[in-house]
Coordinates of C-alpha atoms in Angstrom, one line a residue:
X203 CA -55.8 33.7 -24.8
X204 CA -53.7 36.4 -23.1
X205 CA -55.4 35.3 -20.0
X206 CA -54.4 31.4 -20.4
X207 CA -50.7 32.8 -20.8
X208 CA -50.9 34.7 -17.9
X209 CA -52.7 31.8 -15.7
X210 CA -49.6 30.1 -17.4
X211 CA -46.8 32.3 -16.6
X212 CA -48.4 32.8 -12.6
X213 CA -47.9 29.0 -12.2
X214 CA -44.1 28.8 -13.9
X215 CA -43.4 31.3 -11.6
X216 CA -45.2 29.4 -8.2
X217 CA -43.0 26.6 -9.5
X218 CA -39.8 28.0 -9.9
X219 CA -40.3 29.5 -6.1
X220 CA -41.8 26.2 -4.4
X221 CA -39.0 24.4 -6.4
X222 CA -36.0 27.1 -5.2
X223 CA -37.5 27.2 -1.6
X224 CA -37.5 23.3 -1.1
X225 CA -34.0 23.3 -2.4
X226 CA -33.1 25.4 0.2
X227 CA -35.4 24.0 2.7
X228 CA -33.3 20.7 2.0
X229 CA -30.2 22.4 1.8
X230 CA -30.7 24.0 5.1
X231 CA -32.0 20.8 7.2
X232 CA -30.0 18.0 5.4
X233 CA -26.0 17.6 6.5
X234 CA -25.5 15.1 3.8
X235 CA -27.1 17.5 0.7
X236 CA -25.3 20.3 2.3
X237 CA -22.3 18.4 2.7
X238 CA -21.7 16.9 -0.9
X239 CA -22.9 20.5 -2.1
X240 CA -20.0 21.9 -0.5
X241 CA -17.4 18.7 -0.5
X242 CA -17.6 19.2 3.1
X243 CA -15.1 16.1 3.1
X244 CA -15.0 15.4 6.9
X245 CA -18.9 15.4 7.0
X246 CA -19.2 13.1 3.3
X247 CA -16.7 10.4 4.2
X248 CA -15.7 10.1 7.7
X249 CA -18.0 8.8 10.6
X250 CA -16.5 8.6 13.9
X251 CA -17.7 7.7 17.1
X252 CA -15.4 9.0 20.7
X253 CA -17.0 6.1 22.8
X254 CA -14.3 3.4 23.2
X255 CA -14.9 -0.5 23.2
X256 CA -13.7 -2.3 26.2
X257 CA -10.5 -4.0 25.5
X258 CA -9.9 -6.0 28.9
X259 CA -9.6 -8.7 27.6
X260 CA -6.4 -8.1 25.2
X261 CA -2.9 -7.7 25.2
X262 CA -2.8 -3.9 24.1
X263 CA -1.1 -1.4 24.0
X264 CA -2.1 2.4 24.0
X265 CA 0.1 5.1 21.9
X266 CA -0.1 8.5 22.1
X267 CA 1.0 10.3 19.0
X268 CA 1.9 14.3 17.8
X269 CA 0.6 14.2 14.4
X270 CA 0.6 18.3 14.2
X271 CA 0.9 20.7 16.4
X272 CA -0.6 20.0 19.4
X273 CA -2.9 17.4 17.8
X274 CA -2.4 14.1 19.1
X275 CA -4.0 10.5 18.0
X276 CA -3.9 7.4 19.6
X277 CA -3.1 3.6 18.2
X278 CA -3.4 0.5 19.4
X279 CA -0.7 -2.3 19.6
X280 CA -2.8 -5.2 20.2
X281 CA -0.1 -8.4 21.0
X282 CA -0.8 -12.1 20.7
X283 CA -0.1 -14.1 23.8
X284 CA 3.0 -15.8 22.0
X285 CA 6.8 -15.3 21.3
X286 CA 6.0 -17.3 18.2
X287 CA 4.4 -14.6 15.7
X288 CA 3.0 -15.2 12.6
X289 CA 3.9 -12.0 10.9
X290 CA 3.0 -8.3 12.0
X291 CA 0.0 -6.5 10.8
X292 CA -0.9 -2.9 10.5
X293 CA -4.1 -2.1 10.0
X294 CA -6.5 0.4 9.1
X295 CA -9.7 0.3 9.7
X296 CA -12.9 2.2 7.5
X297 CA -14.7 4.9 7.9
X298 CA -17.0 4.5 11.0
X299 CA -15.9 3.9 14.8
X300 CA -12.8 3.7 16.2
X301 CA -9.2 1.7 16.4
X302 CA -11.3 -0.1 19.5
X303 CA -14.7 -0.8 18.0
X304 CA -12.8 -3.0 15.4
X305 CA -12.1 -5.5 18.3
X306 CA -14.1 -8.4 16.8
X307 CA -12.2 -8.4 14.3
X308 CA -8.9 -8.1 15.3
X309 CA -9.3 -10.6 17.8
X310 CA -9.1 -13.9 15.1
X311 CA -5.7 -12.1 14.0
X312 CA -4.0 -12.1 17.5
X313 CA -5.9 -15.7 18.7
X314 CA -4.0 -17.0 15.5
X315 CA -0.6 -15.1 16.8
X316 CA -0.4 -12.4 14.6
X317 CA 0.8 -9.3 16.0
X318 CA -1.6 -6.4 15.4
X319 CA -1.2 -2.8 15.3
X320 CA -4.2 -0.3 14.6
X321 CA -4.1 3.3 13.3
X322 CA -6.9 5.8 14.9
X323 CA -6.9 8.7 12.7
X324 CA -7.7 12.4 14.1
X325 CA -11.0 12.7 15.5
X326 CA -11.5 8.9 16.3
X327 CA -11.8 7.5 20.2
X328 CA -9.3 9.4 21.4
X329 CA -7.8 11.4 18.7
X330 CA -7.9 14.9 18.9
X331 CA -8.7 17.0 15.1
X332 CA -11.4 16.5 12.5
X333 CA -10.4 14.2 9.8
X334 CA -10.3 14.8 6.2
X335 CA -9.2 13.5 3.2
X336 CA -4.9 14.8 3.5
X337 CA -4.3 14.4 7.0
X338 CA -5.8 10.7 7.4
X339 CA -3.2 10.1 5.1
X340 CA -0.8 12.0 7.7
X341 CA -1.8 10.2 10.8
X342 CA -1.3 6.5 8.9
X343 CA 1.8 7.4 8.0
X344 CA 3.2 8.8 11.3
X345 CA 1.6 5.6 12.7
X346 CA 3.1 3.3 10.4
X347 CA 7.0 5.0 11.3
X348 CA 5.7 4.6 14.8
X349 CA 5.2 0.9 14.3
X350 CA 8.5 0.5 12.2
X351 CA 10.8 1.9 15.1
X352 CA 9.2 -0.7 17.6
X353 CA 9.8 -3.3 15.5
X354 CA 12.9 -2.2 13.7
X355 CA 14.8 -5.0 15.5
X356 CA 12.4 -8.1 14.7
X357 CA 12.7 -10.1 10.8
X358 CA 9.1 -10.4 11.3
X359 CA 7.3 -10.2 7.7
X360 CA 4.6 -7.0 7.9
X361 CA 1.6 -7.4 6.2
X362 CA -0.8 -4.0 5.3
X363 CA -4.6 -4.6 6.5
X364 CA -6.6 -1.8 4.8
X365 CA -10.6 -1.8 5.4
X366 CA -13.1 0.0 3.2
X367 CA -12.3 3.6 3.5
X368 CA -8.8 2.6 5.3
X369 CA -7.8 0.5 1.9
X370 CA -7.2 3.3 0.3
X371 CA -4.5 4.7 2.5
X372 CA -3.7 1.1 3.1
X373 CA -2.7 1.2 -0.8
X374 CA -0.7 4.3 -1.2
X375 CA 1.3 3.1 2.6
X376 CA 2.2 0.0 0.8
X377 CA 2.9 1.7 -2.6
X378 CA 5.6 4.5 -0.4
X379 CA 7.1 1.7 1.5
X380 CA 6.9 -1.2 -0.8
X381 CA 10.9 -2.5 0.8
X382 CA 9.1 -2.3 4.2
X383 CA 5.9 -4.4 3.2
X384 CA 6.0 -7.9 2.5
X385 CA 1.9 -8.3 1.9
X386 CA -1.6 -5.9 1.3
X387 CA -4.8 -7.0 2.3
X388 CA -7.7 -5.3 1.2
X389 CA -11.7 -6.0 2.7
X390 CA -14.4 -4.3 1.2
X391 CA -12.0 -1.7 -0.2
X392 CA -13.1 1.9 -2.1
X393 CA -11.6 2.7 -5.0
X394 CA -11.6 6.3 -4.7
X395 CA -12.9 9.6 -3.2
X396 CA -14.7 10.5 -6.4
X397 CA -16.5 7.3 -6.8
X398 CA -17.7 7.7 -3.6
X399 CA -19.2 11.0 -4.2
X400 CA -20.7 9.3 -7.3
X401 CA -22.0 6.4 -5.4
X402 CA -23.5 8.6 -2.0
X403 CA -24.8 11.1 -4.0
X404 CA -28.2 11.8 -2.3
X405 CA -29.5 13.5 -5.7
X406 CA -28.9 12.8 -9.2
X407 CA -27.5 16.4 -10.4
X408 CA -24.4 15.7 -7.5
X409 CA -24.1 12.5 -8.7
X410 CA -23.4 14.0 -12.3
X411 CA -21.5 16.7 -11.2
X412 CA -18.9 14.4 -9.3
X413 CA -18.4 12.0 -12.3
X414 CA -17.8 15.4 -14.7
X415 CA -15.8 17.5 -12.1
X416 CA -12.7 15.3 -11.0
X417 CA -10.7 18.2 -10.3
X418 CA -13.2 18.8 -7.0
X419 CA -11.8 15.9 -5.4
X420 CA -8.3 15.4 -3.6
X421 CA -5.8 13.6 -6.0
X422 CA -3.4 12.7 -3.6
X423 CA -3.8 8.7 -3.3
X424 CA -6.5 7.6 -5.5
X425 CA -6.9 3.6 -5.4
X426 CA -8.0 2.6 -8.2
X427 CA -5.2 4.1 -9.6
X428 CA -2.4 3.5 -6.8
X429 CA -2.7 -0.2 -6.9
X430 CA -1.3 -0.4 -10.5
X431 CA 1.6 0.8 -9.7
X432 CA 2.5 -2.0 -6.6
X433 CA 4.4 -4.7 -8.2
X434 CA 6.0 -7.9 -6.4
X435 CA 4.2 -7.8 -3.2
X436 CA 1.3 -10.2 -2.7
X437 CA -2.2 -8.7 -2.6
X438 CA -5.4 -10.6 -1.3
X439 CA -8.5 -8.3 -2.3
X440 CA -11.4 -9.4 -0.7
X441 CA -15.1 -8.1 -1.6
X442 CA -18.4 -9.4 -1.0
X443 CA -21.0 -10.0 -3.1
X444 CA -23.7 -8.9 -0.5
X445 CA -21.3 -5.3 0.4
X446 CA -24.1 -2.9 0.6
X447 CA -21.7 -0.4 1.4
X448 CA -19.2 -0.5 -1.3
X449 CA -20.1 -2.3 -4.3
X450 CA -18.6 -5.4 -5.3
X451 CA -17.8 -4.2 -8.8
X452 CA -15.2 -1.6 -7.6
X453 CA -13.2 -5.0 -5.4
X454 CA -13.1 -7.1 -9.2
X455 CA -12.3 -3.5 -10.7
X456 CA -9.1 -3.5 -8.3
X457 CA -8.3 -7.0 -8.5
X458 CA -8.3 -6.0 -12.6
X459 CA -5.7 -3.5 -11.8
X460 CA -3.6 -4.7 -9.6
X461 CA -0.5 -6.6 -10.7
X462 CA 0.6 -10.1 -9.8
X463 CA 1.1 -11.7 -7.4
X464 CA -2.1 -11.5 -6.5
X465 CA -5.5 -13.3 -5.4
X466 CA -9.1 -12.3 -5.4
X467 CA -11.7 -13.6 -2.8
X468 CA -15.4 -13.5 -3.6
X469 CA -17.2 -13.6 -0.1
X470 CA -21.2 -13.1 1.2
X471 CA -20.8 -11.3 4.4
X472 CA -22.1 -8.1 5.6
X473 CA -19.5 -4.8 4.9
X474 CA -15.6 -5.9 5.8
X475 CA -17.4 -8.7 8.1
X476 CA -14.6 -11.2 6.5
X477 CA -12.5 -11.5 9.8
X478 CA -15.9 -12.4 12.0
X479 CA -17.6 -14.4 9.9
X480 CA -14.9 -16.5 8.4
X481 CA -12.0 -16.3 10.5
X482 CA -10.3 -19.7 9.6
X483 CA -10.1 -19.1 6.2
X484 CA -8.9 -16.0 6.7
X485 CA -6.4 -16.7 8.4
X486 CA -4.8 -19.4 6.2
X487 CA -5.3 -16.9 3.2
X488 CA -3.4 -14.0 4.6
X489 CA -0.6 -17.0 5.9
X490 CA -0.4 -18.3 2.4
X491 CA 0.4 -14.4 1.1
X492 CA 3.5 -14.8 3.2
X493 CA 5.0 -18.3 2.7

């Protein structure tokens, strides 16, 4: 018997070790474990790429922007071919890429004469910094006053384009400057930082520990809750039922909290793919938010 216990007790104790020495086996080779472990937030949530799309083809310009000290980002005014605009939009795209990779679509807004200008936040194309959660919010919002003084002059009506990750910031932007913003448009949009750490956990006791620990993750504009607060300006809140990337629950969850006037759009195109695959439509839906 006492040498069945022992047999016993040498294997609990193999297990323990193999188990502790593959955690940090994983924790040591995978970014993404390592990452949530630590709420790296710049290495959870934010996916840049430097390369930049060609943009020959367009009416753009390219501002340059102190955000901080020495940090500078750059946006993009993209212009229709037109004196006859639609209505300005500001947009912000999601999480992966760059201001320029977005091209496809943001070309269906300016073909229709909309007048387009895209926020690149730090660490994006050209944008110096690494991004995280506060100073995203930092760079919109220096880009959105940017876009205000240019246009100061205009009656044009400005519409707020959020995109996945971007809808976020596109929601608290329109929530601060709700006398400045005549529409929001939201594609594929998150509902907040937390629920993504729930939904990209890559192991179930992360998972669990971001639904019981909210305090871990930044407070400052949290969608879900934000959009409640919005009332009077139009919203369209689009969300497909084929998002792979952000579940379509979270877009109804949204639409459920967002006051009226406001219209939800059930799509079945790839992530944010609204614009490329359904560009007429589109178009007379975010037209319609403006009448």
């Amino acid at each position: 018997m006492k040498k069945i216990f022992k047999t016993t007790g040498v294997a609990i104790v193999l297990i323990t070790f193999c188990t502790a020495g593959i955690g940090v086996y994983f924790y040591l080779t995978n970014d993404m474990i390592r990452a949530s472990i630590n709420n790296y937030e710049s290495k959870l949530y934010y996916f840049p790429t430097k390369e930049l799309a060609d943009l020959v083809d367009f009416n753009v310009d390219e501002i340059e922007l102190e955000v901080d000290d020495h940090v500078m980002v750059y946006n993009y005014h993209f212009r229709p071919n037109t004196d006859r605009i639609q209505a300005k939009i500001f947009l912000i795209h999601g999480a992966g890429g760059n201001a320029t990779t977005y091209k496809d679509l943001i070309r269906p807004l300016v073909e229709n004469e909309f007048d387009v200008y895209a926020v690149d936040w730090r660490g994006y194309g050209k944008s110096k910094g690494i991004p995280n959660y506060k100073n995203v919010l930092t760079d919109t919002e220096r880009g959105f006053l940017d876009y205000q003084q240019r246009t100061k002059n205009d009656t044009i009506k400005t519409i707020v384009y959020g995109m996945s990750l971007g809808g976020q910031v596109a929601i608290k932007i329109t929530l601060d400057n709700r006398e400045n913003v005549d529409a929001l448009v939201l594609d594929g949009c998150v509902p907040s930082a937390q629920q993504m750490a729930i939904d990209y956990a890559p192991v179930d006791f992360l998972r669990q520990r971001a639904k019981e620990h909210p305090e871990r993750f930044n407070q400052e504009y949290v969608a879900i809750r934000d959009i409640s607060k919005i009332e009077n300006t139009p919203k369209l809140i689009i969300h497909s039922i084929q998002d792979s990337e952000v579940q379509y629950k979270h877009g109804k969850n949204l639409f459920t909290n967002a006051k009226e006037p406001k219209t939800f759009w059930k799509t079945d195109t790839k992530h944010i793919m609204t614009l490329a695959n359904y560009p007429n439509e589109a178009i007379e839906k975010i037209k319609e938010l403006i009448r």
